[in-house]
Short mmCIF file of C-alpha atoms and ligand atoms in Angstrom, two decimals:
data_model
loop_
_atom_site.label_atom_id
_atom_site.label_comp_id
_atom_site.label_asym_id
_atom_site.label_seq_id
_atom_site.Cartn_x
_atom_site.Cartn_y
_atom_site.Cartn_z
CA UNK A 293 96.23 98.71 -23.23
CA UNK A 294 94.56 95.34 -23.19
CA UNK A 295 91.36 95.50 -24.44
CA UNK A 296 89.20 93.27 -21.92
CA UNK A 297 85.94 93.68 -23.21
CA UNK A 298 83.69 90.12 -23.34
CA UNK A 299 81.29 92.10 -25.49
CA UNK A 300 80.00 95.34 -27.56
CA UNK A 301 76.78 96.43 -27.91
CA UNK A 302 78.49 98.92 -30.49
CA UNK A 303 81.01 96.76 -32.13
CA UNK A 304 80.84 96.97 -36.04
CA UNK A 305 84.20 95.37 -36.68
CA UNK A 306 83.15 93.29 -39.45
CA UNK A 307 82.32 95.68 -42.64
CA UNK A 308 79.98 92.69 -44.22
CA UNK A 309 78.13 91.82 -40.82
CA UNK A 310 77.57 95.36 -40.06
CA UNK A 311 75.87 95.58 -43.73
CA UNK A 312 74.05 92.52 -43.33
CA UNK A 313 72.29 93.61 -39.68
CA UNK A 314 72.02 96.92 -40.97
CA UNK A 315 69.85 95.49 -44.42
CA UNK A 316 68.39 92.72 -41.80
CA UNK A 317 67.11 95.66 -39.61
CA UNK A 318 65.52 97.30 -42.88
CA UNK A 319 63.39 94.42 -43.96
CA UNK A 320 62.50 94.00 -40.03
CA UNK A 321 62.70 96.95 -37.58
CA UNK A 322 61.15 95.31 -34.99
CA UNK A 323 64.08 92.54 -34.59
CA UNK A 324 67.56 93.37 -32.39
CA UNK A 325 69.63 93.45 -35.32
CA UNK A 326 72.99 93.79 -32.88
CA UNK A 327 75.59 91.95 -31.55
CA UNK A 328 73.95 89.89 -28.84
CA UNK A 329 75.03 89.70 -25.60
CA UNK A 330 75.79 86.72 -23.60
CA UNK A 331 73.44 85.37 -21.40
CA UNK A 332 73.87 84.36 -17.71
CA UNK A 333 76.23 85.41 -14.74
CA UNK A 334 79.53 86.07 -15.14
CA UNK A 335 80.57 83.89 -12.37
CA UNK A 336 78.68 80.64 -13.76
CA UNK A 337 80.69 77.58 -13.94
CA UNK A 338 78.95 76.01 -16.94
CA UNK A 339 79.51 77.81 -20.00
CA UNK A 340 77.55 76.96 -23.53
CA UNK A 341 78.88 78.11 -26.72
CA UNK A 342 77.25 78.65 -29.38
CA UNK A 343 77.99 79.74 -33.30
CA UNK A 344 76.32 82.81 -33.88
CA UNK A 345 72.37 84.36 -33.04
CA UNK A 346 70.42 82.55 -35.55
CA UNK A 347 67.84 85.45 -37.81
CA UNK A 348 64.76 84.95 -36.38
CA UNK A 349 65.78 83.75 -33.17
CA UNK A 350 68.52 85.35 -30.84
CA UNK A 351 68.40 88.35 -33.70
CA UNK A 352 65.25 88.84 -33.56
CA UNK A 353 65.04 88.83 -29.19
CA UNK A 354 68.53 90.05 -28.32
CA UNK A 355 69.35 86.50 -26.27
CA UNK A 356 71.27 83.55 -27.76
CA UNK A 357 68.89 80.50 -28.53
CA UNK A 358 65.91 82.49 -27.51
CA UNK A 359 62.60 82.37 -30.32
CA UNK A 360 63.66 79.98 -32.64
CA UNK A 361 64.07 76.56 -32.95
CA UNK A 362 67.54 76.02 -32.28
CA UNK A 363 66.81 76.87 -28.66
CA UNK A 364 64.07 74.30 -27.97
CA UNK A 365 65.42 71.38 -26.98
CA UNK A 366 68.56 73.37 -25.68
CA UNK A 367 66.44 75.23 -22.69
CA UNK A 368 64.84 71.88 -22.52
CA UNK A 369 67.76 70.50 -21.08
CA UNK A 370 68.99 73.24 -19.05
CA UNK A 371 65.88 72.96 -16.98
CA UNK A 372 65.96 69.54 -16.79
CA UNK A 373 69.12 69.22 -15.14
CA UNK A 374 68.60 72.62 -12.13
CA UNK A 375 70.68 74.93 -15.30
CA UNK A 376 67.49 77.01 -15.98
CA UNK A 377 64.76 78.56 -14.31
CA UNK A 378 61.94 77.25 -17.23
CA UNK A 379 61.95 74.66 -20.21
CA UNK A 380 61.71 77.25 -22.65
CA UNK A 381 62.54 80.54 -23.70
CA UNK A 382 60.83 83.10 -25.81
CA UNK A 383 61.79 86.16 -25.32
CA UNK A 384 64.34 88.53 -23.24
CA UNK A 385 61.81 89.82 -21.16
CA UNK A 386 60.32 86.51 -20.21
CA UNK A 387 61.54 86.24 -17.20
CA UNK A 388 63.88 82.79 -17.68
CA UNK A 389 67.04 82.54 -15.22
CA UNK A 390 70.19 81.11 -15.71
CA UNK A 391 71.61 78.37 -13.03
CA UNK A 392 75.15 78.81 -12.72
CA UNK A 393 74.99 78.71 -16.37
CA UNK A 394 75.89 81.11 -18.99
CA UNK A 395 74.90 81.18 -22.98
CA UNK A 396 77.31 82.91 -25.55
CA UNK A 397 77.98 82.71 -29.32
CA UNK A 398 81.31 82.35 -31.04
CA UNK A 399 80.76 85.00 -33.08
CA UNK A 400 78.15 87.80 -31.93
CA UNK A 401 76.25 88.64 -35.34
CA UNK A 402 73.87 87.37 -36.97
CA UNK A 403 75.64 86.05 -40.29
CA UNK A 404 74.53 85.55 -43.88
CA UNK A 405 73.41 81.46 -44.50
CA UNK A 406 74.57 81.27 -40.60
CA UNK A 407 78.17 81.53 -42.13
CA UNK A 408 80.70 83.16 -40.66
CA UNK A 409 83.87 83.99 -42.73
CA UNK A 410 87.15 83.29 -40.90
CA UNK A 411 88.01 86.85 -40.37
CA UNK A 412 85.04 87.35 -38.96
CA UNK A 413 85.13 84.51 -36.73
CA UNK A 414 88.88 85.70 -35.70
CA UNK A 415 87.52 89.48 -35.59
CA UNK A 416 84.96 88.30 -32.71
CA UNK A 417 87.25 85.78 -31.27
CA UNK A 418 88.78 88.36 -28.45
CA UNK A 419 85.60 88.61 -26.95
CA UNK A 420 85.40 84.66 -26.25
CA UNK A 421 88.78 84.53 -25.19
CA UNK A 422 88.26 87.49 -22.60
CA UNK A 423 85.09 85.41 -21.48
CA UNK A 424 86.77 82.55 -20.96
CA UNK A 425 89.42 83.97 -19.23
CA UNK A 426 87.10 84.98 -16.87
CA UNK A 427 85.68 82.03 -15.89
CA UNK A 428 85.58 80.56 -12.22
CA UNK A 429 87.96 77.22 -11.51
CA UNK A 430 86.65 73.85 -12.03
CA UNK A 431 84.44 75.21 -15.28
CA UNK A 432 82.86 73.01 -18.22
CA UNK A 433 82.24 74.78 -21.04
CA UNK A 434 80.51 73.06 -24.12
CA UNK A 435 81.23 73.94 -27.50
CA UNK A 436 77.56 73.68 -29.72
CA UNK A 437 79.63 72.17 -32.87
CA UNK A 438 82.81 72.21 -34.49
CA UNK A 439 82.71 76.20 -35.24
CA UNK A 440 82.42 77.14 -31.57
CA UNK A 441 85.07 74.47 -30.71
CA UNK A 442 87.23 75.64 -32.98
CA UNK A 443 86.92 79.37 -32.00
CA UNK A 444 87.19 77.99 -28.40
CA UNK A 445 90.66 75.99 -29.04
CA UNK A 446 91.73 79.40 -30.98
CA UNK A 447 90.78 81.52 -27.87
CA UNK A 448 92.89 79.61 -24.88
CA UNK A 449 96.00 79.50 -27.30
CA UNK A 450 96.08 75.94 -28.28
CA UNK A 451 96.48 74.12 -31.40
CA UNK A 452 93.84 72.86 -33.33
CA UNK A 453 95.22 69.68 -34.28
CA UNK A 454 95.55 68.69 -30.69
CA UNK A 455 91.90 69.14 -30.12
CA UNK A 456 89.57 67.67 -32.66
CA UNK A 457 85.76 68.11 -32.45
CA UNK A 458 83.78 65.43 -31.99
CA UNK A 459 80.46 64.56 -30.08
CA UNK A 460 80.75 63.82 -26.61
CA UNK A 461 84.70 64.51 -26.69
CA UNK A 462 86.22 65.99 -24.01
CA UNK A 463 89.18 67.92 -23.52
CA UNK A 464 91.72 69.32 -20.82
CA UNK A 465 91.97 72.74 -21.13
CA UNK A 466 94.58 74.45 -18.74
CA UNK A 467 91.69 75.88 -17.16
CA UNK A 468 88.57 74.06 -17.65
CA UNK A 469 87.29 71.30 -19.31
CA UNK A 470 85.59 71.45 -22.73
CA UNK A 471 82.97 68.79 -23.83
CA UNK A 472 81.90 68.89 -27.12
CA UNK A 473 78.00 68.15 -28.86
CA UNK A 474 76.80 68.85 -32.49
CA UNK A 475 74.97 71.76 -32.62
CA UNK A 476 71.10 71.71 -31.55
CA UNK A 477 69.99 72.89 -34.87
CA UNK A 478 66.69 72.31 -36.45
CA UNK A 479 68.53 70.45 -39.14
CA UNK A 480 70.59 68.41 -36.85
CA UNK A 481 68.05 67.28 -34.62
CA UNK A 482 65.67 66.72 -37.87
CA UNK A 483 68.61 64.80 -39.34
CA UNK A 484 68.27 62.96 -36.19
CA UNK A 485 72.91 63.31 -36.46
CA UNK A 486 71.90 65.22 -33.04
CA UNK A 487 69.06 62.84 -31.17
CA UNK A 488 67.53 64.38 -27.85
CA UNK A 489 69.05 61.03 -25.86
CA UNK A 490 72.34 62.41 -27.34
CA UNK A 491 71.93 65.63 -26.13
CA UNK A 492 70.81 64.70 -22.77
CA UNK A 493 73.98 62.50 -22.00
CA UNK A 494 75.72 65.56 -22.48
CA UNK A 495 74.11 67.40 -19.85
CA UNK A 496 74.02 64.31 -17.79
CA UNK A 497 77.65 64.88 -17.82
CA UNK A 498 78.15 68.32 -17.43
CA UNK A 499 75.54 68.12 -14.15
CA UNK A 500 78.12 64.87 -13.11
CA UNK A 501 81.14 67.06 -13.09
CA UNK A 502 79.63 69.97 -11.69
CA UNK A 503 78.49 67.83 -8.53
CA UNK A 504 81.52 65.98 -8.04
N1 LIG B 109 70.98 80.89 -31.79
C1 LIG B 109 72.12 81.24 -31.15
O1 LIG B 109 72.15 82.16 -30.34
N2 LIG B 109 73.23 80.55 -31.44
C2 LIG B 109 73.26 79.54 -32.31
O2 LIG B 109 74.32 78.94 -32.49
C3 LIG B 109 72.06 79.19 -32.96
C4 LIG B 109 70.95 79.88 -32.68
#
Protein backbone atom coordinates (compact mmCIF):
# COMPACT_ATOMS: atom_id res chain seq x y z
CA UNK A 1 0.00 0.00 0.00
CA UNK A 2 1.11 3.54 -0.62
CA UNK A 3 1.62 5.24 2.33
CA UNK A 4 -0.03 8.82 1.69
CA UNK A 5 0.39 10.38 4.84
CA UNK A 6 1.64 14.39 4.60
CA UNK A 7 2.31 14.05 8.32
CA UNK A 8 2.56 12.10 11.86
CA UNK A 9 1.86 13.35 14.96
CA UNK A 10 3.38 9.85 16.10
CA UNK A 11 6.19 9.40 13.72
CA UNK A 12 9.55 8.49 15.51
CA UNK A 13 11.36 7.31 12.42
CA UNK A 14 14.54 8.88 13.17
CA UNK A 15 16.21 6.99 16.36
CA UNK A 16 18.50 10.33 17.08
CA UNK A 17 15.54 12.92 16.61
CA UNK A 18 13.26 10.90 18.65
CA UNK A 19 16.14 11.04 21.50
CA UNK A 20 16.79 14.53 21.00
CA UNK A 21 12.78 15.70 21.44
CA UNK A 22 12.47 13.21 23.96
CA UNK A 23 15.79 14.89 26.16
CA UNK A 24 14.39 18.43 24.68
CA UNK A 25 10.98 17.64 26.35
CA UNK A 26 12.92 16.77 29.72
CA UNK A 27 14.75 20.00 30.15
CA UNK A 28 11.29 21.76 29.01
CA UNK A 29 7.88 20.04 29.49
CA UNK A 30 6.02 22.82 28.71
CA UNK A 31 7.34 22.99 24.88
CA UNK A 32 5.60 20.60 21.88
CA UNK A 33 8.52 18.53 21.57
CA UNK A 34 6.77 16.63 18.30
CA UNK A 35 6.81 16.55 14.86
CA UNK A 36 5.00 19.72 13.86
CA UNK A 37 2.38 19.87 11.66
CA UNK A 38 2.00 21.97 8.68
CA UNK A 39 0.22 24.97 8.80
CA UNK A 40 -2.56 26.23 6.46
CA UNK A 41 -5.26 24.59 4.10
CA UNK A 42 -4.62 21.86 2.18
CA UNK A 43 -5.98 23.38 -0.87
CA UNK A 44 -3.69 26.66 -0.70
CA UNK A 45 -1.88 27.51 -3.78
CA UNK A 46 1.16 29.11 -2.15
CA UNK A 47 3.20 26.76 -0.36
CA UNK A 48 6.38 27.88 2.04
CA UNK A 49 8.95 25.47 2.96
CA UNK A 50 10.82 25.55 5.52
CA UNK A 51 13.96 23.42 7.14
CA UNK A 52 12.89 22.16 10.27
CA UNK A 53 10.83 23.81 13.68
CA UNK A 54 13.49 25.85 15.14
CA UNK A 55 13.84 24.94 19.53
CA UNK A 56 12.26 27.63 20.95
CA UNK A 57 10.09 28.54 18.26
CA UNK A 58 7.80 26.10 16.18
CA UNK A 59 9.04 23.38 19.06
CA UNK A 60 8.18 25.12 21.59
CA UNK A 61 4.27 26.24 19.98
CA UNK A 62 3.56 23.26 17.73
CA UNK A 63 3.39 25.75 14.38
CA UNK A 64 6.29 26.29 11.95
CA UNK A 65 7.87 29.88 12.34
CA UNK A 66 5.61 30.62 15.21
CA UNK A 67 7.61 32.25 18.72
CA UNK A 68 10.87 32.77 17.56
CA UNK A 69 12.67 34.90 15.52
CA UNK A 70 12.89 33.17 12.40
CA UNK A 71 9.18 33.84 11.96
CA UNK A 72 9.20 37.64 12.30
CA UNK A 73 9.79 39.09 9.31
CA UNK A 74 8.31 35.88 7.56
CA UNK A 75 4.51 36.59 8.94
CA UNK A 76 5.51 40.10 8.23
CA UNK A 77 5.30 39.50 4.75
CA UNK A 78 2.54 37.17 4.53
CA UNK A 79 0.30 39.87 5.84
CA UNK A 80 1.60 42.32 3.84
CA UNK A 81 0.79 40.85 0.68
CA UNK A 82 -3.41 39.41 1.72
CA UNK A 83 -1.23 35.67 2.71
CA UNK A 84 -2.04 36.11 6.46
CA UNK A 85 -4.65 37.15 8.65
CA UNK A 86 -1.96 39.29 11.19
CA UNK A 87 1.79 40.50 10.96
CA UNK A 88 2.82 38.24 13.52
CA UNK A 89 2.49 35.09 15.12
CA UNK A 90 2.99 33.88 18.61
CA UNK A 91 1.41 31.16 19.38
CA UNK A 92 -1.02 28.23 17.96
CA UNK A 93 -3.84 29.42 19.69
CA UNK A 94 -3.53 33.00 18.61
CA UNK A 95 -5.88 33.06 16.37
CA UNK A 96 -3.60 33.92 12.95
CA UNK A 97 -5.14 32.58 9.50
CA UNK A 98 -3.57 31.44 6.59
CA UNK A 99 -4.56 33.08 2.98
CA UNK A 100 -4.42 30.52 0.50
CA UNK A 101 -1.17 29.88 2.01
CA UNK A 102 0.30 26.98 3.71
CA UNK A 103 3.65 26.69 6.07
CA UNK A 104 5.61 23.29 6.26
CA UNK A 105 9.16 22.16 7.17
CA UNK A 106 11.40 19.86 5.20
CA UNK A 107 11.99 17.85 7.87
CA UNK A 108 9.34 17.79 10.86
CA UNK A 109 11.70 17.67 14.08
CA UNK A 110 13.29 19.79 15.79
CA UNK A 111 17.10 18.84 15.10
CA UNK A 112 20.31 19.13 17.08
CA UNK A 113 22.42 22.69 15.91
CA UNK A 114 19.23 22.93 13.40
CA UNK A 115 21.08 20.04 11.50
CA UNK A 116 19.50 17.54 9.94
CA UNK A 117 21.53 14.39 8.88
CA UNK A 118 20.75 13.16 5.35
CA UNK A 119 18.91 10.15 6.44
CA UNK A 120 16.94 12.05 8.34
CA UNK A 121 16.18 14.53 5.84
CA UNK A 122 15.39 11.45 3.31
CA UNK A 123 13.45 9.63 6.33
CA UNK A 124 10.96 12.80 6.42
CA UNK A 125 11.14 13.44 2.78
CA UNK A 126 7.80 11.20 1.93
CA UNK A 127 5.82 13.43 3.82
CA UNK A 128 6.84 16.58 1.53
CA UNK A 129 6.52 14.69 -1.46
CA UNK A 130 2.87 13.47 -0.49
CA UNK A 131 2.23 17.30 0.27
CA UNK A 132 3.26 18.38 -2.74
CA UNK A 133 1.57 16.00 -4.61
CA UNK A 134 -1.35 17.31 -3.29
CA UNK A 135 -1.20 20.60 -4.25
CA UNK A 136 -3.86 22.54 -6.44
CA UNK A 137 -2.67 23.55 -10.30
CA UNK A 138 -1.00 26.72 -10.96
CA UNK A 139 0.95 26.47 -7.29
CA UNK A 140 4.23 28.44 -6.15
CA UNK A 141 5.88 26.94 -3.60
CA UNK A 142 9.06 28.63 -2.04
CA UNK A 143 11.82 26.77 -0.74
CA UNK A 144 13.28 28.87 2.71
CA UNK A 145 17.08 27.91 1.63
CA UNK A 146 19.03 25.44 -0.05
CA UNK A 147 17.98 22.45 2.50
CA UNK A 148 14.27 22.78 1.76
CA UNK A 149 15.09 23.16 -1.99
CA UNK A 150 16.97 20.40 -2.04
CA UNK A 151 14.46 18.13 -0.17
CA UNK A 152 11.89 19.75 -2.56
CA UNK A 153 13.89 18.77 -5.96
CA UNK A 154 14.35 15.18 -4.11
CA UNK A 155 10.52 14.96 -3.50
CA UNK A 156 9.03 15.63 -7.29
CA UNK A 157 11.75 13.13 -8.67
CA UNK A 158 14.15 15.43 -10.28
CA UNK A 159 17.76 15.79 -10.32
CA UNK A 160 19.57 18.00 -8.29
CA UNK A 161 22.00 19.18 -10.65
CA UNK A 162 19.28 20.48 -12.87
CA UNK A 163 17.97 22.68 -10.17
CA UNK A 164 20.47 24.70 -8.24
CA UNK A 165 19.45 26.92 -5.28
CA UNK A 166 19.86 30.26 -5.46
CA UNK A 167 17.97 33.48 -4.26
CA UNK A 168 15.24 34.59 -6.25
CA UNK A 169 15.68 31.49 -8.76
CA UNK A 170 12.92 30.02 -10.15
CA UNK A 171 12.17 26.80 -11.47
CA UNK A 172 9.59 24.73 -13.66
CA UNK A 173 8.46 22.02 -11.85
CA UNK A 174 6.04 19.61 -13.80
CA UNK A 175 3.55 20.83 -11.52
CA UNK A 176 4.23 24.06 -10.01
CA UNK A 177 6.67 26.53 -9.92
CA UNK A 178 9.36 26.78 -7.21
CA UNK A 179 11.03 30.18 -6.29
CA UNK A 180 13.74 30.07 -4.13
CA UNK A 181 14.94 32.77 -0.97
CA UNK A 182 17.68 32.25 1.75
CA UNK A 183 16.24 31.31 4.74
CA UNK A 184 14.67 34.11 7.14
CA UNK A 185 16.93 33.26 9.92
CA UNK A 186 18.03 35.48 12.67
CA UNK A 187 21.52 35.02 11.37
CA UNK A 188 20.70 35.66 7.83
CA UNK A 189 18.76 38.63 8.19
CA UNK A 190 21.49 39.87 10.94
CA UNK A 191 24.12 39.01 8.31
CA UNK A 192 22.04 41.27 6.30
CA UNK A 193 22.91 37.91 3.19
CA UNK A 194 18.88 37.95 3.60
CA UNK A 195 17.75 41.95 3.65
CA UNK A 196 13.90 42.57 4.29
CA UNK A 197 13.80 44.44 0.56
CA UNK A 198 15.08 40.96 -0.53
CA UNK A 199 12.57 39.16 1.04
CA UNK A 200 9.79 41.32 0.02
CA UNK A 201 10.57 41.01 -3.82
CA UNK A 202 9.99 37.56 -3.25
CA UNK A 203 6.60 37.86 -2.11
CA UNK A 204 6.06 40.61 -4.55
CA UNK A 205 6.45 37.81 -6.90
CA UNK A 206 4.73 35.09 -5.55
CA UNK A 207 1.46 37.67 -5.05
CA UNK A 208 2.35 38.56 -9.14
CA UNK A 209 1.91 35.00 -10.18
CA UNK A 210 -0.83 34.20 -8.04
CA UNK A 211 -2.92 37.19 -9.63
CA UNK A 212 -2.06 36.65 -13.06
N1 LIG B 1 10.95 27.51 12.32
C1 LIG B 1 10.43 26.64 11.42
O1 LIG B 1 9.32 26.15 11.57
N2 LIG B 1 11.17 26.36 10.34
C2 LIG B 1 12.37 26.87 10.11
O2 LIG B 1 12.97 26.58 9.08
C3 LIG B 1 12.90 27.77 11.06
C4 LIG B 1 12.17 28.06 12.15
Amino acid sequence: MIDAAIFDKECRDCPRLARFLDDVKDRFPDYYCRPVPPFGAADARFLIVGLAPGMHGANRTGRPFTGDHAGILLYQMLHKYGFASRDHSEAADDGLTLIDCRITNAVKCLPPGNKPVGAEMNTCNRFLANELRTMPENSVVVALGGIAHRAIIKAVGERQLEFKFGHAALHDLDSFRLLDSYHCSRYNTNTRRLTEAMFDAIFAQVREMLDN
